[in-house]
Every structure is written in structure tokens, then in C-alpha cells.
Amino acid sequence: MKKHNFSAGPSILPQEVFQKASEAVIDFNGSGLSILEISHRSKDFVAVIEEARALVKQLMNIGDDYEVLFLQGGASLQFAMLPYNLLSINGKASYLDTGTWASGAIKEAKKVGNVEVIASSKDKNYTYIPKNYTIDSSSDYFHCTSNNTIYGTQMKDFPETSVPIVCDMSSDIFSRKVDFSKFGLIYAGMQKNIGPAGATMVVLKKELLGKTGRGNIPTYFDYQAHISKESMLNTPPVFSIYTSLLNLQWLVRNGGIEAAEQRNRAKAYLLYEEIDRNPLFEGLCEKEDRSLMNVSFTITDETKKEAFDNAWKEAGINGLNGHRSVGGYRASLYNALPIESVQVLVDVMKSF
Ligand SMILES: *Cc1c(COP(=O)(O)O)cnc(C)c1O
């Protein structure tokens, strides 16, 4: 039986994407070859990566001043790669510290240059998003994490600033309407809301490059090198990009980002309503900063934990345990998760 998969990442994709991807492993487009054995420079794969790039631009509603790259190394490599390309030798970058991933980005950027943490929610174990901070207009960029996967908080809006905004959108990309043209650089590991693990998407404004004064950066770290080779500086993660294309096509066929946002709001509302209504459960984060993607909560009566854990597992639910650093529960409601799965979870909670 297919499970209700609330896993935080790698995570659920639409069933029809799994179906088509598995067919392509045997025979890709009737070519008599598997997607796993064709050259990345073949006409068929070049068409795949070009369509994926075009769909990202279409979904983001951005123009030719942006480049779309499919890279490897995860969002984690971007923590180091982006300061190499955007942080000038004598300049500084401003960072917002909203959780484990944000502080990981800070730690790596500090190895490259001057970093200023302008606000942090560490004082309350990252259960809220800091609001009143100022971004120094002399900063090379402002870095934030739109959705804090581990804690379950999400930025509801982004600051108005003349400084380029750089954002880690790994866990809420394409889940809600965002004015993407306000950003200088957006990156996301594919394995949460776009596709399988193995590829990372980077969308960046070309005009930001070439200003750091850093002459000799390793080729693989250089966005310009990847742009020149159209994401084929070396062998790209072919299967991950292909499966991501299938998912992007699914998203467009199902009403695009706006329709996805409506579905995601309905799912999150259903679950938060039960958490707030049921005295056995308690949300972990400030209500106004709650994430639509990762819903974190705890059980208030530990003696009922074992029975609750058995009940959701028996109902066919997977991946509900919180991150090991936070504990409790975390339900990830990514685009592909149907509301029926959330209803199954809510019914189990109601039975307690
Ligand atoms: C999962 C996650 C990461 C790490 O992604 P990798 O691709 O595993 O490096 C970084 N940032 C956020 C917000 C995430 O959710």
C-alpha cells in the first residue's frame, strides 16, 4: 500500500512523476535507450535541460536578466559558493540567522569573507522570525532562508532594500506566490519540492557577477563558468534533472504556483486547526511565523506518545518524527502531498 509520506526530504513527488520516471529508466521516449545510459550531450537530454530551464523561468515570471543553473553539491555547497561569487574582498554580507541551515550558510560565508549577522532567533530556539532589523546599504548582499525546514517557521514577506537579496528557498520553492524578480539569487536543493536528490537549482541575476575582485576562484566554484557551459561544465545529474522536469510539468498542468499555494494553505490550515484545538498537541512556533510546508508540534502528555506513534504508523503514515535536533513531530506538506493524507493524520489525532 502506498504510504502517506510526510518526510522532510527527500520527499514525496506526484505518483504520476514516479510512474513516468520509472518508464524512462527502461525506455526513454521510445529511443530504445534508458535515460540512465544516454549522453548528457545528446539531443534528447539537451531538450530536457532546456525545457526545465524554460519552465523555471516561466513559473518564476523572470526575464533574460536571470540565469537558471542546475548544479550539484546540494544547497550546502551554495553556502560557500555564493559568497565566493558575490562577496567582495573588502566588503561585507548581511545574514539573517533563523535556524540550522541559516547558521550553516553563515559559517561557510565567514570562511570566505566579512559576514555580519544582523538578527537571530536563536534566543528562543528559532521558533520565530526576527522582524525589526536593518540592512546596511553598503552590504554586498542580504542572505535569508525563506522556510526553516527543521523548526517550521517561514518568512511571510521579504524586506524592501536596495541590497541584492539572496535566499535559500530549498524547502518552499514553488509552494506559494513570491515576487521572484525582487531577488538577486535564489537557490534550492531539488529534493524537497522540485525533484529527487542530486541537483540544486540556482537562479541568479547576471549583473551581480564579476564584482568581488576575487581573481582566482576554482572553476567549479565559479557561476560564470557554469553559465558559459549551460550547466554542463561537467556531467550533470541527468536523472535528477529529468525527474524534476516531469514534476515542473505536473505543477504547470495543475494550475501553477497559485493553485499549489491554495492547496498548500488548505492542508496547513487543516493540520494547524487540529493542533490548536486538541489539548494533546501543541505547536512549536509563533503562530504568525508558522510554515505552510513543515508543521512542527509536540505531544503534551508523554504517556500517550507510544500509542500515538503506533496509531499513525498503522494508518500508513511515514516520516512524522521531528528533526533529531528538535524532537517532537514534523509534518512536511510539500506540493505533491494530497490533502487526503493530511486528513488521515488529523483523524488519527482526533481519535486521541
Ligand atoms: C535541506 C535544506 C538544506 C540542505 O540541503 P542539501 O541539498 O542537503 O545540501 C539547506 N537549506 C534548507 C532550507 C534546507 O531545507
GROMACS .gro file of C-alpha atoms and ligand atoms in nm:
model
  367
    1MET     CA    1   0.000   0.000   0.000
    2LYS     CA    2   0.126   0.350  -0.085
    3LYS     CA    3   0.218   0.536   0.234
    4HIS     CA    4   0.116   0.888   0.334
    5ASN     CA    5   0.461   1.041   0.312
    6PHE     CA    6   0.527   1.343   0.537
    7SER     CA    7   0.905   1.311   0.504
    8ALA     CA    8   1.105   1.635   0.512
    9GLY     CA    9   1.338   1.547   0.226
   10PRO     CA   10   1.398   1.363   0.005
   11SER     CA   11   1.023   1.376  -0.009
   12ILE     CA   12   0.704   1.295  -0.189
   13LEU     CA   13   0.663   1.361  -0.561
   14PRO     CA   14   0.342   1.309  -0.761
   15GLN     CA   15   0.267   0.941  -0.824
   16GLU     CA   16   0.249   1.004  -1.200
   17VAL     CA   17   0.602   1.151  -1.189
   18PHE     CA   18   0.731   0.830  -1.029
   19GLN     CA   19   0.549   0.633  -1.299
   20LYS     CA   20   0.691   0.830  -1.594
   21ALA     CA   21   1.040   0.846  -1.445
   22SER     CA   22   1.041   0.469  -1.396
   23GLU     CA   23   0.930   0.415  -1.758
   24ALA     CA   24   1.217   0.636  -1.878
   25VAL     CA   25   1.463   0.422  -1.684
   26ILE     CA   26   1.365   0.133  -1.911
   27ASP     CA   27   1.298   0.321  -2.237
   28PHE     CA   28   1.336   0.698  -2.268
   29ASN     CA   29   1.090   0.847  -2.521
   30GLY     CA   30   1.081   0.529  -2.728
   31SER     CA   31   1.451   0.568  -2.808
   32GLY     CA   32   1.543   0.211  -2.716
   33LEU     CA   33   1.774   0.356  -2.451
   34SER     CA   34   1.741   0.422  -2.079
   35ILE     CA   35   1.758   0.782  -1.952
   36LEU     CA   36   2.043   0.645  -1.738
   37GLU     CA   37   2.262   0.548  -2.035
   38ILE     CA   38   2.229   0.838  -2.281
   39SER     CA   39   2.490   1.110  -2.322
   40HIS     CA   40   2.417   1.434  -2.144
   41ARG     CA   41   2.514   1.599  -2.472
   42SER     CA   42   2.259   1.403  -2.673
   43LYS     CA   43   1.985   1.599  -2.848
   44ASP     CA   44   1.722   1.433  -2.627
   45PHE     CA   45   1.884   1.534  -2.299
   46VAL     CA   46   1.970   1.887  -2.415
   47ALA     CA   47   1.597   1.925  -2.488
   48VAL     CA   48   1.521   1.810  -2.130
   49ILE     CA   49   1.752   2.061  -1.961
   50GLU     CA   50   1.637   2.343  -2.189
   51GLU     CA   51   1.272   2.277  -2.113
   52ALA     CA   52   1.344   2.254  -1.739
   53ARG     CA   53   1.522   2.590  -1.753
   54ALA     CA   54   1.237   2.748  -1.950
   55LEU     CA   55   0.972   2.614  -1.709
   56VAL     CA   56   1.160   2.753  -1.409
   57LYS     CA   57   1.170   3.095  -1.575
   58GLN     CA   58   0.802   3.072  -1.667
   59LEU     CA   59   0.697   2.970  -1.315
   60MET     CA   60   0.910   3.247  -1.164
   61ASN     CA   61   0.800   3.502  -1.422
   62ILE     CA   62   1.155   3.630  -1.467
   63GLY     CA   63   1.331   3.759  -1.777
   64ASP     CA   64   1.659   3.714  -1.957
   65ASP     CA   65   1.850   3.916  -1.697
   66TYR     CA   66   1.840   3.592  -1.491
   67GLU     CA   67   2.027   3.265  -1.543
   68VAL     CA   68   1.900   2.926  -1.428
   69LEU     CA   69   2.162   2.667  -1.331
   70PHE     CA   70   2.128   2.302  -1.228
   71LEU     CA   71   2.430   2.219  -1.016
   72GLN     CA   72   2.546   1.951  -0.772
   73GLY     CA   73   2.665   1.961  -0.413
   74GLY     CA   74   2.324   2.046  -0.267
   75ALA     CA   75   2.216   2.369  -0.106
   76SER     CA   76   2.512   2.307   0.126
   77LEU     CA   77   2.767   2.379  -0.147
   78GLN     CA   78   2.585   2.704  -0.224
   79PHE     CA   79   2.655   2.819   0.134
   80ALA     CA   80   3.021   2.851   0.025
   81MET     CA   81   2.985   2.905  -0.348
   82LEU     CA   82   2.766   3.213  -0.332
   83PRO     CA   83   2.997   3.422  -0.114
   84TYR     CA   84   3.288   3.333  -0.344
   85ASN     CA   85   3.092   3.491  -0.628
   86LEU     CA   86   2.911   3.776  -0.455
   87LEU     CA   87   3.109   3.886  -0.150
   88SER     CA   88   3.380   4.136  -0.240
   89ILE     CA   89   3.725   4.111  -0.085
   90ASN     CA   90   3.686   4.425   0.127
   91GLY     CA   91   3.307   4.424   0.151
   92LYS     CA   92   3.061   4.252   0.381
   93ALA     CA   93   2.744   4.047   0.361
   94SER     CA   94   2.441   4.069   0.594
   95TYR     CA   95   2.283   3.745   0.716
   96LEU     CA   96   1.961   3.661   0.896
   97ASP     CA   97   2.002   3.369   1.138
   98THR     CA   98   1.675   3.175   1.151
   99GLY     CA   99   1.790   2.819   1.211
  100THR     CA  100   2.031   2.536   1.143
  101TRP     CA  101   2.052   2.592   0.767
  102ALA     CA  102   2.085   2.968   0.800
  103SER     CA  103   2.364   2.931   1.053
  104GLY     CA  104   2.530   2.677   0.824
  105ALA     CA  105   2.526   2.938   0.548
  106ILE     CA  106   2.678   3.192   0.789
  107LYS     CA  107   2.952   2.956   0.898
  108GLU     CA  108   3.062   2.888   0.540
  109ALA     CA  109   3.043   3.254   0.429
  110LYS     CA  110   3.268   3.351   0.721
  111LYS     CA  111   3.539   3.132   0.569
  112VAL     CA  112   3.521   3.342   0.254
  113GLY     CA  113   3.484   3.699   0.380
  114ASN     CA  114   3.329   3.953   0.609
  115VAL     CA  115   2.990   3.848   0.746
  116GLU     CA  116   2.752   4.041   0.969
  117VAL     CA  117   2.462   3.862   1.139
  118ILE     CA  118   2.201   4.136   1.161
  119ALA     CA  119   1.936   3.943   1.353
  120SER     CA  120   1.887   3.598   1.504
  121SER     CA  121   1.606   3.398   1.664
  122LYS     CA  122   1.846   3.163   1.838
  123ASP     CA  123   1.742   3.309   2.177
  124LYS     CA  124   1.411   3.122   2.151
  125ASN     CA  125   1.543   2.813   1.977
  126TYR     CA  126   1.446   2.951   1.634
  127THR     CA  127   1.071   2.942   1.699
  128TYR     CA  128   1.008   3.280   1.535
  129ILE     CA  129   1.132   3.502   1.251
  130PRO     CA  130   1.312   3.823   1.358
  131LYS     CA  131   1.132   4.131   1.223
  132ASN     CA  132   1.296   4.460   1.311
  133TYR     CA  133   1.637   4.460   1.156
  134THR     CA  134   1.813   4.699   0.924
  135ILE     CA  135   2.021   4.603   0.628
  136ASP     CA  136   2.325   4.823   0.583
  137SER     CA  137   2.304   4.969   0.233
  138SER     CA  138   2.677   4.912   0.185
  139SER     CA  139   2.636   4.532   0.213
  140ASP     CA  140   2.713   4.328  -0.098
  141TYR     CA  141   2.402   4.118  -0.034
  142PHE     CA  142   2.145   4.019   0.228
  143HIS     CA  143   2.105   3.645   0.287
  144CYS     CA  144   1.793   3.481   0.428
  145THR     CA  145   1.628   3.140   0.446
  146SER     CA  146   1.265   3.162   0.334
  147ASN     CA  147   1.150   2.847   0.514
  148ASN     CA  148   1.317   2.685   0.812
  149THR     CA  149   1.263   2.319   0.743
  150ILE     CA  150   1.378   2.192   1.081
  151TYR     CA  151   1.186   2.433   1.309
  152GLY     CA  152   0.878   2.503   1.098
  153THR     CA  153   0.894   2.880   1.056
  154GLN     CA  154   0.857   3.071   0.730
  155MET     CA  155   0.921   3.429   0.621
  156LYS     CA  156   0.585   3.576   0.515
  157ASP     CA  157   0.743   3.872   0.343
  158PHE     CA  158   1.083   3.992   0.240
  159PRO     CA  159   1.247   4.327   0.320
  160GLU     CA  160   1.239   4.624   0.086
  161THR     CA  161   1.604   4.702   0.029
  162SER     CA  162   1.841   4.826  -0.239
  163VAL     CA  163   2.082   4.548  -0.139
  164PRO     CA  164   2.053   4.230  -0.353
  165ILE     CA  165   1.854   3.963  -0.167
  166VAL     CA  166   2.000   3.612  -0.170
  167CYS     CA  167   1.762   3.343  -0.049
  168ASP     CA  168   1.780   2.974   0.035
  169MET     CA  169   1.435   2.853  -0.078
  170SER     CA  170   1.515   2.482  -0.056
  171SER     CA  171   1.201   2.382   0.131
  172ASP     CA  172   0.934   2.618  -0.001
  173ILE     CA  173   1.029   2.691  -0.361
  174PHE     CA  174   0.718   2.696  -0.586
  175SER     CA  175   0.486   2.641  -0.288
  176ARG     CA  176   0.347   2.996  -0.281
  177LYS     CA  177   0.341   3.312  -0.486
  178VAL     CA  178   0.659   3.517  -0.447
  179ASP     CA  179   0.782   3.814  -0.648
  180PHE     CA  180   1.096   3.637  -0.764
  181SER     CA  181   1.216   3.947  -0.950
  182LYS     CA  182   1.291   4.104  -0.609
  183PHE     CA  183   1.578   3.859  -0.558
  184GLY     CA  184   1.936   3.869  -0.678
  185LEU     CA  185   1.999   3.498  -0.624
  186ILE     CA  186   1.773   3.210  -0.524
  187TYR     CA  187   1.894   2.857  -0.457
  188ALA     CA  188   1.721   2.536  -0.365
  189GLY     CA  189   1.819   2.173  -0.322
  190MET     CA  190   1.580   1.990  -0.555
  191GLN     CA  191   1.491   1.710  -0.313
  192LYS     CA  192   1.217   1.890  -0.120
  193ASN     CA  193   0.972   2.045  -0.361
  194ILE     CA  194   1.116   2.002  -0.711
  195GLY     CA  195   1.254   1.654  -0.766
  196PRO     CA  196   1.478   1.380  -0.637
  197ALA     CA  197   1.810   1.440  -0.462
  198GLY     CA  198   2.117   1.510  -0.672
  199ALA     CA  199   2.061   1.852  -0.823
  200THR     CA  200   2.046   2.204  -0.687
  201MET     CA  201   1.879   2.489  -0.866
  202VAL     CA  202   2.044   2.833  -0.869
  203VAL     CA  203   1.867   3.130  -1.024
  204LEU     CA  204   2.072   3.445  -1.036
  205LYS     CA  205   2.085   3.792  -1.183
  206LYS     CA  206   2.380   3.805  -1.420
  207GLU     CA  207   2.463   4.167  -1.340
  208LEU     CA  208   2.570   4.069  -0.985
  209LEU     CA  209   2.868   3.867  -1.108
  210GLY     CA  210   3.227   3.975  -1.161
  211LYS     CA  211   3.237   4.240  -0.888
  212THR     CA  212   3.421   4.075  -0.599
  213GLY     CA  213   3.781   4.144  -0.702
  214ARG     CA  214   3.848   3.776  -0.631
  215GLY     CA  215   4.061   3.669  -0.926
  216ASN     CA  216   4.144   3.309  -0.890
  217ILE     CA  217   3.842   3.115  -0.775
  218PRO     CA  218   3.833   2.743  -0.857
  219THR     CA  219   3.646   2.686  -1.184
  220TYR     CA  220   3.382   2.464  -1.029
  221PHE     CA  221   3.301   2.739  -0.778
  222ASP     CA  222   3.253   2.999  -1.049
  223TYR     CA  223   2.892   3.070  -1.152
  224GLN     CA  224   3.017   3.232  -1.471
  225ALA     CA  225   3.189   2.906  -1.574
  226HIS     CA  226   2.863   2.714  -1.525
  227ILE     CA  227   2.667   2.979  -1.714
  228SER     CA  228   2.908   2.965  -2.009
  229LYS     CA  229   2.864   2.587  -2.032
  230GLU     CA  230   2.485   2.597  -1.973
  231SER     CA  231   2.509   2.375  -1.660
  232MET     CA  232   2.726   2.124  -1.846
  233LEU     CA  233   3.069   2.218  -1.713
  234ASN     CA  234   3.085   1.851  -1.618
  235THR     CA  235   2.832   1.568  -1.638
  236PRO     CA  236   2.511   1.700  -1.483
  237PRO     CA  237   2.283   1.480  -1.266
  238VAL     CA  238   2.083   1.361  -1.565
  239PHE     CA  239   1.815   1.157  -1.390
  240SER     CA  240   1.752   1.416  -1.121
  241ILE     CA  241   1.707   1.691  -1.380
  242TYR     CA  242   1.479   1.473  -1.593
  243THR     CA  243   1.256   1.378  -1.299
  244SER     CA  244   1.247   1.741  -1.188
  245LEU     CA  245   1.128   1.837  -1.537
  246LEU     CA  246   0.843   1.585  -1.504
  247ASN     CA  247   0.748   1.745  -1.172
  248LEU     CA  248   0.765   2.100  -1.311
  249GLN     CA  249   0.537   1.990  -1.597
  250TRP     CA  250   0.298   1.841  -1.339
  251LEU     CA  251   0.298   2.171  -1.148
  252VAL     CA  252   0.217   2.373  -1.462
  253ARG     CA  253  -0.059   2.126  -1.565
  254ASN     CA  254  -0.215   2.159  -1.220
  255GLY     CA  255  -0.258   2.535  -1.217
  256GLY     CA  256   0.097   2.651  -1.145
  257ILE     CA  257   0.214   2.816  -0.826
  258GLU     CA  258  -0.113   2.994  -0.745
  259ALA     CA  259  -0.315   2.673  -0.738
  260ALA     CA  260  -0.036   2.497  -0.545
  261GLU     CA  261  -0.048   2.774  -0.284
  262GLN     CA  262  -0.423   2.730  -0.241
  263ARG     CA  263  -0.382   2.356  -0.191
  264ASN     CA  264  -0.092   2.410   0.050
  265ARG     CA  265  -0.289   2.666   0.254
  266ALA     CA  266  -0.583   2.426   0.283
  267LYS     CA  267  -0.355   2.143   0.401
  268ALA     CA  268  -0.171   2.359   0.657
  269TYR     CA  269  -0.496   2.511   0.786
  270LEU     CA  270  -0.648   2.166   0.840
  271LEU     CA  271  -0.349   2.048   1.044
  272TYR     CA  272  -0.284   2.365   1.247
  273GLU     CA  273  -0.653   2.383   1.334
  274GLU     CA  274  -0.634   2.037   1.490
  275ILE     CA  275  -0.307   2.118   1.672
  276ASP     CA  276  -0.468   2.429   1.825
  277ARG     CA  277  -0.797   2.255   1.906
  278ASN     CA  278  -0.664   1.932   2.054
  279PRO     CA  279  -0.518   1.972   2.408
  280LEU     CA  280  -0.291   1.670   2.349
  281PHE     CA  281  -0.087   1.863   2.089
  282GLU     CA  282   0.098   2.190   2.087
  283GLY     CA  283   0.255   2.385   1.801
  284LEU     CA  284   0.626   2.463   1.839
  285CYS     CA  285   0.644   2.805   1.672
  286GLU     CA  286   0.495   3.154   1.693
  287LYS     CA  287   0.161   3.144   1.513
  288GLU     CA  288   0.235   3.435   1.281
  289ASP     CA  289   0.556   3.273   1.159
  290ARG     CA  290   0.425   2.921   1.111
  291SER     CA  291   0.534   2.742   0.796
  292LEU     CA  292   0.289   2.615   0.536
  293MET     CA  293   0.541   2.347   0.441
  294ASN     CA  294   0.681   2.200   0.765
  295VAL     CA  295   0.439   2.183   1.056
  296SER     CA  296   0.615   2.118   1.388
  297PHE     CA  297   0.434   2.012   1.705
  298THR     CA  298   0.474   1.814   2.026
  299ILE     CA  299   0.258   1.585   2.234
  300THR     CA  300   0.168   1.733   2.574
  301ASP     CA  301   0.119   1.401   2.753
  302GLU     CA  302   0.431   1.185   2.708
  303THR     CA  303   0.250   0.877   2.843
  304LYS     CA  304   0.038   0.877   2.525
  305LYS     CA  305   0.334   0.906   2.289
  306GLU     CA  306   0.381   0.536   2.224
  307ALA     CA  307   0.014   0.479   2.148
  308PHE     CA  308   0.007   0.783   1.918
  309ASP     CA  309   0.321   0.667   1.733
  310ASN     CA  310   0.171   0.323   1.682
  311ALA     CA  311  -0.158   0.470   1.561
  312TRP     CA  312  -0.011   0.693   1.288
  313LYS     CA  313   0.219   0.417   1.169
  314GLU     CA  314  -0.078   0.181   1.149
  315ALA     CA  315  -0.264   0.441   0.944
  316GLY     CA  316   0.011   0.418   0.680
  317ILE     CA  317   0.187   0.745   0.770
  318ASN     CA  318   0.562   0.781   0.713
  319GLY     CA  319   0.818   1.040   0.817
  320LEU     CA  320   0.640   1.222   1.101
  321ASN     CA  321   0.922   1.231   1.355
  322GLY     CA  322   1.075   1.573   1.418
  323HIS     CA  323   1.435   1.651   1.325
  324ARG     CA  324   1.676   1.487   1.572
  325SER     CA  325   1.787   1.832   1.695
  326VAL     CA  326   1.431   1.944   1.784
  327GLY     CA  327   1.232   1.628   1.866
  328GLY     CA  328   0.853   1.609   1.866
  329TYR     CA  329   0.678   1.581   1.532
  330ARG     CA  330   0.714   1.745   1.194
  331ALA     CA  331   0.465   1.701   0.911
  332SER     CA  332   0.605   1.817   0.579
  333LEU     CA  333   0.326   1.920   0.343
  334TYR     CA  334   0.515   1.965   0.016
  335ASN     CA  335   0.331   2.033  -0.311
  336ALA     CA  336   0.281   1.668  -0.402
  337LEU     CA  337   0.126   1.565  -0.069
  338PRO     CA  338  -0.252   1.527  -0.117
  339ILE     CA  339  -0.490   1.680   0.137
  340GLU     CA  340  -0.631   1.328   0.190
  341SER     CA  341  -0.303   1.235   0.360
  342VAL     CA  342  -0.337   1.532   0.597
  343GLN     CA  343  -0.694   1.424   0.672
  344VAL     CA  344  -0.567   1.076   0.767
  345LEU     CA  345  -0.322   1.234   1.014
  346VAL     CA  346  -0.584   1.470   1.156
  347ASP     CA  347  -0.827   1.177   1.202
  348VAL     CA  348  -0.561   0.987   1.400
  349MET     CA  349  -0.500   1.299   1.616
  350LYS     CA  350  -0.873   1.343   1.672
  351SER     CA  351  -0.906   0.985   1.793
  352PHE     CA  352  -0.685   1.077   2.091
  353LIG     C1  353   1.754   2.062   0.329
  353LIG     C2  354   1.798   2.201   0.334
  353LIG     C3  355   1.931   2.237   0.308
  353LIG     C4  356   2.040   2.135   0.278
  353LIG     O1  357   2.023   2.087   0.150
  353LIG     P1  358   2.130   1.988   0.085
  353LIG     O2  359   2.082   1.986  -0.058
  353LIG     O3  360   2.118   1.857   0.155
  353LIG     O4  361   2.264   2.047   0.098
  353LIG     C5  362   1.965   2.370   0.309
  353LIG     N1  363   1.873   2.464   0.337
  353LIG     C6  364   1.745   2.433   0.365
  353LIG     C7  365   1.648   2.543   0.394
  353LIG     C8  366   1.703   2.301   0.363
  353LIG     O5  367   1.576   2.270   0.389
   0.00000   0.00000   0.00000
